[in-house]
XYZ file of C-alpha atoms in Angstrom:
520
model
C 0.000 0.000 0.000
C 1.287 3.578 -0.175
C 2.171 5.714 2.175
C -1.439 7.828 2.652
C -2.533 4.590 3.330
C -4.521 4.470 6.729
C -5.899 1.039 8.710
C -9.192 0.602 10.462
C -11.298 -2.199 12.012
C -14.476 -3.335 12.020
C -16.569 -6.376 13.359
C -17.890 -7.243 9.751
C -17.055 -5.621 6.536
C -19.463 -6.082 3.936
C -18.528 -5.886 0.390
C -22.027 -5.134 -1.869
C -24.625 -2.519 -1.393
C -27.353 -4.040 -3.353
C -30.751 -5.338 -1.478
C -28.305 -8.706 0.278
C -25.709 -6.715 1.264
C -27.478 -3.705 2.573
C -30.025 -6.433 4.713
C -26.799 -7.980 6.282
C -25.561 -4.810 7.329
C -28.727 -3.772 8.356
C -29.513 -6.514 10.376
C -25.803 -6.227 12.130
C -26.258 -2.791 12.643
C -29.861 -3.131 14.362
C -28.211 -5.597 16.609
C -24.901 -3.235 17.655
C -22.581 -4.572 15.773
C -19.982 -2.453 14.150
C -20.230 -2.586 10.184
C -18.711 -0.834 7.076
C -20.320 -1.771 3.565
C -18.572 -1.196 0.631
C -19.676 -0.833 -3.130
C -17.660 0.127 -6.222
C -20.539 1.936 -7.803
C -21.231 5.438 -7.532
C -24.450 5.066 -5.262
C -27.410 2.559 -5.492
C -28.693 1.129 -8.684
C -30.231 4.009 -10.988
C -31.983 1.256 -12.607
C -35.143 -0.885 -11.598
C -33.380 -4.190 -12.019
C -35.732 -6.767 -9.719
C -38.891 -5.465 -8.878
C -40.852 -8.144 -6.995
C -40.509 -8.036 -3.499
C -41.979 -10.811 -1.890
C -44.911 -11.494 0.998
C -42.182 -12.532 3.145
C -39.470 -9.626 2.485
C -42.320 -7.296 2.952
C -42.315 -8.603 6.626
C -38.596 -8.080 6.866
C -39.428 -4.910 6.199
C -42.331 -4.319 8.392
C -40.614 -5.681 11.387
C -37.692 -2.819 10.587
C -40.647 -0.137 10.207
C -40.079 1.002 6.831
C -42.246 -1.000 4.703
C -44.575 1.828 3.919
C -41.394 4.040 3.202
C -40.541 0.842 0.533
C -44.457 0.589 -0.529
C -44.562 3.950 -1.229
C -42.800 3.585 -4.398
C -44.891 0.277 -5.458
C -46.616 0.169 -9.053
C -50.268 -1.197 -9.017
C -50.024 -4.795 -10.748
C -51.748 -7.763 -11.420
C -49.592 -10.885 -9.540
C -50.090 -12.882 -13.046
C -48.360 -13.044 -16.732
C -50.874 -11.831 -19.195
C -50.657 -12.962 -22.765
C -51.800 -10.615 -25.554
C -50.776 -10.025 -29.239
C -49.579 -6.617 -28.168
C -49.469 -4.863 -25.165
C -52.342 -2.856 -25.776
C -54.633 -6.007 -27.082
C -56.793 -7.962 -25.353
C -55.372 -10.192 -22.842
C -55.483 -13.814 -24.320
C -54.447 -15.994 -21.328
C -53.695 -14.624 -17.867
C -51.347 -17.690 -16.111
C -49.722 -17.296 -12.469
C -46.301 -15.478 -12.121
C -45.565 -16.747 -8.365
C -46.794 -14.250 -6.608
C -49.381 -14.919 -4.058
C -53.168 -12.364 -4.438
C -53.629 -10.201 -1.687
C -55.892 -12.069 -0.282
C -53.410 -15.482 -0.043
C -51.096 -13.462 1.526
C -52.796 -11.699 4.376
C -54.475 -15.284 4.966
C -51.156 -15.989 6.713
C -48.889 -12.795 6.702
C -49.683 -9.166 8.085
C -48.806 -7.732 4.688
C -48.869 -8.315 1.246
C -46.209 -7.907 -1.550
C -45.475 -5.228 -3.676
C -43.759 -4.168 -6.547
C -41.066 -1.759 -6.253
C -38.099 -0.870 -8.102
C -35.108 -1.681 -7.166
C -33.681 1.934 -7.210
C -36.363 3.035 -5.300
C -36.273 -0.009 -2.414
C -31.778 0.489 -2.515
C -31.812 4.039 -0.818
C -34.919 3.706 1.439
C -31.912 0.317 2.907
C -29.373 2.785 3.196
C -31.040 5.229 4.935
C -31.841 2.790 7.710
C -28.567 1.667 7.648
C -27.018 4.733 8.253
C -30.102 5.993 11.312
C -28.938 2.395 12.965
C -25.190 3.438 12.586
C -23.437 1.856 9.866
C -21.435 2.946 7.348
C -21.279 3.383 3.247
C -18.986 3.911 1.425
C -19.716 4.252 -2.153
C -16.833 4.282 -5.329
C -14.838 2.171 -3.149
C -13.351 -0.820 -4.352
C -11.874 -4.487 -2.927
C -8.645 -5.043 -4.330
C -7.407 -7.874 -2.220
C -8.642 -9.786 0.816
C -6.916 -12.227 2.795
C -7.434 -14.281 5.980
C -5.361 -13.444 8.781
C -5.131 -13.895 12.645
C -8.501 -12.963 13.989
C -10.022 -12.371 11.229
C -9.868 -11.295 7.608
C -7.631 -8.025 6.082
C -9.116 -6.227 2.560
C -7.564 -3.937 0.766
C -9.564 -1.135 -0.427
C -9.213 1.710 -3.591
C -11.062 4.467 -2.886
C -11.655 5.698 -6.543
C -13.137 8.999 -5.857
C -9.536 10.068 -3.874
C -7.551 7.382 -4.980
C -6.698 6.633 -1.472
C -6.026 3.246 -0.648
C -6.842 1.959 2.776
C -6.523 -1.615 4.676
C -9.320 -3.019 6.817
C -9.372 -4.979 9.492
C -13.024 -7.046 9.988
C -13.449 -10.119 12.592
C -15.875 -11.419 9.432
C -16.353 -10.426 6.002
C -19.529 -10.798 3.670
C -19.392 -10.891 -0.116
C -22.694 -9.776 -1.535
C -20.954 -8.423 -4.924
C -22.907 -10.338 -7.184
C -22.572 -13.153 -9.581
C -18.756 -12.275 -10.494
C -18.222 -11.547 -6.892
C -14.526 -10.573 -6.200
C -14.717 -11.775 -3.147
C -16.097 -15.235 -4.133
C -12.566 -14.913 -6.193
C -10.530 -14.432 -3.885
C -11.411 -16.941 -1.428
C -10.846 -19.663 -4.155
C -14.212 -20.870 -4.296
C -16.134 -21.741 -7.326
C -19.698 -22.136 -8.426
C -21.791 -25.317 -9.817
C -23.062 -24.092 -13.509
C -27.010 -25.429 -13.188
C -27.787 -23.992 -16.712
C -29.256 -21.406 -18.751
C -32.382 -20.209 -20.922
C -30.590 -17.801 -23.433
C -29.602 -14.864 -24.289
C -31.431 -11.615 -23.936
C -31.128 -7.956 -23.836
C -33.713 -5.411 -21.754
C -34.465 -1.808 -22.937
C -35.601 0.797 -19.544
C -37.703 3.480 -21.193
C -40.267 5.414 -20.102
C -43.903 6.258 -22.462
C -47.183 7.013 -21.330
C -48.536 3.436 -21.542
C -50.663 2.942 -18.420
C -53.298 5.428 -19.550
C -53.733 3.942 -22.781
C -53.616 0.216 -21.766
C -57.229 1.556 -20.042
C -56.460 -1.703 -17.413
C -54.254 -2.760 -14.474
C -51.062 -4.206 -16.302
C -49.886 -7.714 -15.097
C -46.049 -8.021 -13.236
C -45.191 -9.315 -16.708
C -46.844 -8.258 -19.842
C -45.462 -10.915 -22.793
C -46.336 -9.544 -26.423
C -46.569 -12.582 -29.366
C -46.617 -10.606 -32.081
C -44.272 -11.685 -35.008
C -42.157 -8.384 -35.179
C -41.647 -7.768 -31.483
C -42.374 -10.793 -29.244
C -41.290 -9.983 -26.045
C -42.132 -9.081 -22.259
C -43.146 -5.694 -20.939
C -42.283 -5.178 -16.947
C -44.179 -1.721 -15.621
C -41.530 -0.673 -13.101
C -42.265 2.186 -11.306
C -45.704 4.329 -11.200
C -44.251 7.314 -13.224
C -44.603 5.144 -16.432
C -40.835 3.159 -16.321
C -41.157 0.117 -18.278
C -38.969 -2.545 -19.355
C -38.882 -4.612 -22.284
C -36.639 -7.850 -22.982
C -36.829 -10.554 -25.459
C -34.374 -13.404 -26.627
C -31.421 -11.669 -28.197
C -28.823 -13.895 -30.501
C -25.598 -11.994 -30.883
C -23.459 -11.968 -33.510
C -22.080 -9.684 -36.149
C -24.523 -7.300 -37.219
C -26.590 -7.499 -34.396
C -24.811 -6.250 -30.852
C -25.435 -3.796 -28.206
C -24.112 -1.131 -30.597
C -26.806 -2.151 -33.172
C -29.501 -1.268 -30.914
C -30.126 1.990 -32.039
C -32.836 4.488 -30.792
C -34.837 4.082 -33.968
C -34.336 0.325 -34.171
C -35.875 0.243 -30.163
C -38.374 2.454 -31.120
C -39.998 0.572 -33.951
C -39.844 -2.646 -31.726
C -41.695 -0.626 -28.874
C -44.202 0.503 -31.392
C -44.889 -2.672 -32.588
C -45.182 -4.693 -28.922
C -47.064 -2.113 -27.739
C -49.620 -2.103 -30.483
C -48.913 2.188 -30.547
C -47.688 2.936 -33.840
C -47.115 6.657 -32.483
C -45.415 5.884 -29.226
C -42.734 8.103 -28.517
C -40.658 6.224 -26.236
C -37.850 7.532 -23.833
C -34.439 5.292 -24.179
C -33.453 4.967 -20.870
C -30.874 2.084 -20.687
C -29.926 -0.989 -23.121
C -28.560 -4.024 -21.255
C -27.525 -7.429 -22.583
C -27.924 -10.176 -19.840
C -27.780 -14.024 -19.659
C -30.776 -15.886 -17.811
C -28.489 -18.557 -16.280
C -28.102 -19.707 -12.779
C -25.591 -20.907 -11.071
C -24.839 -22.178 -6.846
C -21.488 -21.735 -5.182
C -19.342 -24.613 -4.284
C -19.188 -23.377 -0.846
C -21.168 -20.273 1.155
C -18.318 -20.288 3.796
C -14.451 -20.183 3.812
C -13.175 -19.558 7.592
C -14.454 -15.971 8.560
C -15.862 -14.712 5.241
C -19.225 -15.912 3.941
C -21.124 -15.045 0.626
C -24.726 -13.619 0.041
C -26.908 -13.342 -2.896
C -25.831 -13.779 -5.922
C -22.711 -14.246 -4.906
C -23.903 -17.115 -3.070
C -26.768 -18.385 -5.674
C -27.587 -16.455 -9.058
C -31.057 -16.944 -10.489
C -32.763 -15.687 -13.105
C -35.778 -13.113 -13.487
C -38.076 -15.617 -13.573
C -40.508 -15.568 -11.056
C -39.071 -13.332 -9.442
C -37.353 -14.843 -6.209
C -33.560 -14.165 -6.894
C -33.810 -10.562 -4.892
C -35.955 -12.249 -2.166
C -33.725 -15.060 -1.651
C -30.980 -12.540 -1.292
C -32.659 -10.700 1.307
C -33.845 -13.998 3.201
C -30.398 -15.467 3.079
C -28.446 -12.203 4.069
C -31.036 -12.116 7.418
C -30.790 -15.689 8.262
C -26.764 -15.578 8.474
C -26.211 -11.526 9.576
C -28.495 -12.575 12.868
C -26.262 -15.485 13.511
C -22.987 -13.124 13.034
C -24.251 -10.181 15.727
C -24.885 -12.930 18.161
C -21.621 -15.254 18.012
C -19.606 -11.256 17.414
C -21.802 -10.681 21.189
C -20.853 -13.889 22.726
C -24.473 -15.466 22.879
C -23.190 -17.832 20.347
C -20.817 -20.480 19.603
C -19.387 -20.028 16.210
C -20.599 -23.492 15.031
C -23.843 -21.561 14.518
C -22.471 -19.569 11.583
C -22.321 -23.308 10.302
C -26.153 -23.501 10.165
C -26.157 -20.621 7.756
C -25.630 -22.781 4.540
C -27.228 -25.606 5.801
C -30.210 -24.068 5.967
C -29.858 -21.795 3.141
C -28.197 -23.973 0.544
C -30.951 -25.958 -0.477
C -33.636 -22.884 -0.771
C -31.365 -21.407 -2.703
C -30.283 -24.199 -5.114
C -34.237 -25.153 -5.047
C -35.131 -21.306 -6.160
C -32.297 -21.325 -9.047
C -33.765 -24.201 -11.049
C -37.214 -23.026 -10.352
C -36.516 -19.604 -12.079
C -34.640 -21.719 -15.066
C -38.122 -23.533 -15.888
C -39.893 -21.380 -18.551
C -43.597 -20.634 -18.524
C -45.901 -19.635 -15.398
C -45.677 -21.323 -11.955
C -47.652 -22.902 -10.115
C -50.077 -21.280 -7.730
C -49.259 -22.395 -4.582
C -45.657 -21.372 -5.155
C -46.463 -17.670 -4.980
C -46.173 -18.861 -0.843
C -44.204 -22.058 -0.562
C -40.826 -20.777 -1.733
C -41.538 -17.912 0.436
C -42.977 -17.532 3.368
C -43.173 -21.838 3.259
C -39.745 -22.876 3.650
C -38.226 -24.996 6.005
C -34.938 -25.184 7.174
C -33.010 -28.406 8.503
C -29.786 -27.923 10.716
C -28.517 -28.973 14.073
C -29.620 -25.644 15.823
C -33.527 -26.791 14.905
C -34.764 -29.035 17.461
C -37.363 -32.042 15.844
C -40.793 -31.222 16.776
C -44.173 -29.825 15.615
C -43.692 -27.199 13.356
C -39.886 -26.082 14.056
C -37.857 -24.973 11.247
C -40.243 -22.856 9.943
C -41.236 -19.351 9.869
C -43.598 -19.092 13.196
C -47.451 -18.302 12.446
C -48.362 -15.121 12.200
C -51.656 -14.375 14.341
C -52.902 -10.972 15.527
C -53.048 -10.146 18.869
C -53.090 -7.711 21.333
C -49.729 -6.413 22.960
C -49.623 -3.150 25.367
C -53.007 -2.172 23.943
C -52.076 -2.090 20.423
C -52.788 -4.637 17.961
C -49.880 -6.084 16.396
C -48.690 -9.685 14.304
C -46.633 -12.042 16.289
C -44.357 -11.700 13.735
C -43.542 -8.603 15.255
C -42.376 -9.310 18.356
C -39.434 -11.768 17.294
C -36.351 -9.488 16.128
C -33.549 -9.201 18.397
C -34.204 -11.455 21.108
C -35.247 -15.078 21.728
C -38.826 -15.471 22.448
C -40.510 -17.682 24.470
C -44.373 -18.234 23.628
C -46.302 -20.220 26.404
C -49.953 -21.390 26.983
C -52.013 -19.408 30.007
C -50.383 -22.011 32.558
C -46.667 -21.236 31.309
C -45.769 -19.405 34.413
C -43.226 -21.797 35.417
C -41.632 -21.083 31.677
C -41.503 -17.388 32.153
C -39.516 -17.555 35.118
C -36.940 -19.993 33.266
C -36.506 -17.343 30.705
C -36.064 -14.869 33.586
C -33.374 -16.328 34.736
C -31.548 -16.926 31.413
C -32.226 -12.958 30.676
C -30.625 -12.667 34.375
C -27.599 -14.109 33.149
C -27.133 -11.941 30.357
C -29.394 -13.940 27.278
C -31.548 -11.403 25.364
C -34.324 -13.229 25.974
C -37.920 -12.713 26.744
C -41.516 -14.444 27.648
C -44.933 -13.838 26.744
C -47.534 -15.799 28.375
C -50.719 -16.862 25.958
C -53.750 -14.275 27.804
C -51.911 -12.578 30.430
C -49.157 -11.125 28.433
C -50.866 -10.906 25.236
C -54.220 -11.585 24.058
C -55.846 -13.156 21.140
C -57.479 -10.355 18.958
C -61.460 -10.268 18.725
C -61.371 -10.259 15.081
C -58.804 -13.347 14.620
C -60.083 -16.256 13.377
C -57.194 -18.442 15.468
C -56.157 -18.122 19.146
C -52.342 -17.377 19.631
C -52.722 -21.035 21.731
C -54.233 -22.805 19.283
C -51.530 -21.937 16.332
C -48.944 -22.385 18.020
C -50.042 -25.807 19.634
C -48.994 -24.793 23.142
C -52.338 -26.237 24.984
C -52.269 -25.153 28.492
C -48.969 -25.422 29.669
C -46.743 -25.602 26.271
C -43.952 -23.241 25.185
C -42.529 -22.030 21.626
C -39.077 -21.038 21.485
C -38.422 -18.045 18.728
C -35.518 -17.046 16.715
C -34.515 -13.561 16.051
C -35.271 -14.158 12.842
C -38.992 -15.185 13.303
C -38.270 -18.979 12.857
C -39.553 -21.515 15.483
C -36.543 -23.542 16.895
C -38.057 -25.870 19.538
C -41.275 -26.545 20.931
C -42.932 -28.189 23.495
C -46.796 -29.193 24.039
C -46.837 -29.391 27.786
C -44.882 -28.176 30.886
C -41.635 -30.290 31.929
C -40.548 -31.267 35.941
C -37.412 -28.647 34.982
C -38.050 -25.913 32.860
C -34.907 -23.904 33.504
C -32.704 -26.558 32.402
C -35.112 -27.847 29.847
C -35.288 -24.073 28.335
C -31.424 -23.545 28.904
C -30.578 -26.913 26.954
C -33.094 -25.564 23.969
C -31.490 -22.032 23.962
C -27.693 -24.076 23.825
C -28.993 -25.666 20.728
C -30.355 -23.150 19.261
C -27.425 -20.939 19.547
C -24.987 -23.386 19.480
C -23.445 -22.888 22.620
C -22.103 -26.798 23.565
C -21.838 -29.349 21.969
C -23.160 -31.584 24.208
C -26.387 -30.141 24.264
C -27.082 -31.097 20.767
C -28.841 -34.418 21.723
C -31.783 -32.024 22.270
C -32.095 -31.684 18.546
C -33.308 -35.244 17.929
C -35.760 -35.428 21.092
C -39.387 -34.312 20.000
């Protein structure tokens, strides 16, 4: 390094300010940890890129308080594909895109999804980053990372002063994308799981909505002859997108796509032979997916599509991002806090891996999904690992039920992020006080007994009880990141030690505790 070169340290550096790496640093920062994200860009994206954000990211987002900062930028939509000659024709065939209707959703969430660009959802992230303490630093680039005592040493150009700079981080997190540098440099390589083509996307905007004189679908595909394609509405102001199968060659590159060349393609998909379209952006792009070899190597760990590329269809890639940056920057505040053994971090890709791998291939199947899966890779999966006890419904997101809580009403799913929670029936004094005395000892850790506590809600269909199978006497043990890790259906002769072995489990914390995971 040169000479103006200066040294710092964090707990985590994060390299990737898209919607994975700004959710792991948000999630770190929320929880006290000390974390710098980096991105070689000049801000957030200035384009829509993914626009679906899903029933269960919508949560994430609740939880923080700022999904009606995010929803504020959604785009009314149809959750379907609609299939019409042009885009101003009658609709042929309306098939499912994989989103849940509003009404699935709220059947089993407090919210419903939305769709919002991408460089409208980016900044709303950072924001909240920054109020909760961490730091950004955009035009700032890795240019070499290495493991080293204690943790892991980058490298760092700063290219709007040129400065160069070393860090210090206990962890590091590579959310830099599908040709992640960081993936790079650790050595590790990626399983190729295949591809669907070719294609390039045009961003303009047109006044299309009012002349479409209907609610356009999340994905508009065109059949006609000279422009057969999809239209994606992107932001209320009239952004659109349009992408179709692109076979380059000579003759027919990036460079050939010419303003007048996009223009009589728009005309033509759109069915508006006067359409005066604005040329935003013109982007080739490959819809192929692909899964790392590895999500871990020592103290660095990889996110998104770093981690697990997918491809527009259906849109889960950003979702899974999100999901996957939560589930492992949770585990990283609490083993950086010492509530955790590191073997936790382990958990990360075990439960992870396989949504991930499963949401790839699903997004490299052409043609509509089926309707169930607008939930089921969503708000529906379930993770296996050694920090999930065996029992009835555990390693799964926990039920969402309204209730009442200090006089307000509120989703259980709100009550779950930064602490363990203990749910219990009306009779789960006995569990309270176990939790007490875990808290005592330093365990963010809390108890809330079934009608004393909180209450069920006079217009919920389901008692908190009831949904959560806790009887009389029964307790629920909560993750911080909503997931149920152990339950039991009745009171035990020891709950302290019977809670204390869960919460070792759960967090890892010895190894001989981990019996617990195959008792029921």
């Amino acid at each position: 390094m040169s000479r103006t070169a200066t040294s710092s340290s964090y707990d985590v550096l994060v390299v990737g300010a898209g919607p994975a790496g700004l959710t792991a640093a948000i999630t770190l920062a929320r929880q006290g940890a000390d974390v710098l994200i980096i991105e070689k860009h000049r801000g957030t994206s200035p384009f829509p890129k993914a626009t679906g954000v899903s029933t269960r990211t919508m949560e994430l987002l609740r939880i923080w308080g700022i999904d009606h900062q995010v929803r504020a930028g959604a785009m009314p939509v149809q959750p379907t594909m609609s299939i019409s000659e042009t885009l101003r024709a009658p609709v042929q065939a309306s098939v499912p895109f994989g989103y849940p209707t509003d009404d699935e959703a709220l059947a089993i969430s407090p919210v419903t999804p939305a769709v919002v660009p991408q460089d409208h959802l980016e900044p709303v992230l950072v924001d909240h980053l920054i109020e909760h303490g961490g730091t950004v630093r955009f035009r700032t680039e890795l240019t070499a990372l290495q493991q080293v005592p204690f943790g892991m040493q980058a490298d760092i150009l700063d290219h709007a002063t040129g400065r160069r700079s070393r860090i210090h981080a206990t962890y590091v997190i590579g959310a830099d994308g599908p040709r992640s540098n960081v993936r790079a440099a650790l050595g590790i390589n990626v399983d190729d799981l295949g591809s669907i083509g070719d294609f390039v996307s045009v961003t303009f905007r047109a006044d299309l909505t009012r002349m479409l004189g209907r609610t356009p679908s999340a994905i508009n595909a065109v059949t006609t002859a000279d422009a057969a394609g999809l239209f994606v509405p992107t932001s209320a102001d009239d952004r659109w997108i349009y992408a179709r199968e692109w076979q380059p060659g000579p003759g027919d590159t990036v460079a050939d796509w010419t303003s007048e060349r996009i223009t009589t393609l728009l005309r033509a998909g759109t069915g508006l032979p006067d359409l005066v379209p604005e040329i935003i952006a013109v982007m080739p792009f490959e819809m192929a997916g692909h899964v790392a070899t590895t999500f871990r190597a020592g103290p660095a760990f990889l996110v998104g599509d770093a981690a697990h590329r997918t491809t527009p269809v259906g849109g889960t890639g950003m979702n899974t991002a999100i999901h996957g940056a939560h589930n492992l920057a949770w585990k990283l505040a609490w083993v950086l806090r010492g509530w955790a053994g590191d073997s936790l971090l382990d958990s990360y890709e075990l439960e992870r891996r396989p949504i991930g791998e499963a949401n790839v291939r699903r997004s490299l199947v052409r043609g509509p999904q089926p309707p169930a899966d607008g939930l089921s890779w969503d708000t529906g999966v379930h993770y296996t690992s050694p920090v999930i006890a065996s029992g009835d419904g555990t390693g799964q997101r926990a039920p969402h039920v309204w209730i009442r809580y200090h006089g307000a009403r509120v989703s259980t799913l709100d009550l779950f992020d930064g602490r363990l929670t203990v749910i219990t029936g009306p009779s789960g004094h006995r569990w309270r006080r176990a939790a007490e005395q875990l808290a005592a000892e330093g365990l963010p850790i809390a108890a809330l007994i079934s009608e004393h506590d909180v209450s069920d809600d006079p217009a919920g269909s389901e008692s908190l009880a009831s949904r959560y199978q806790l009887g009389d006497s029964g307790a629920a043990l909560i993750r911080p990141d909503g997931y149920l890790a152990w339950h039991r259906s009745a009171a035990t002769s020891n709950p302290l030690e019977t809670l204390r072995s869960a919460v070792d489990v759960t967090l890892s914390r010895s190894p001989e505790s981990a019996a617990l995971s195959h008792v029921a």
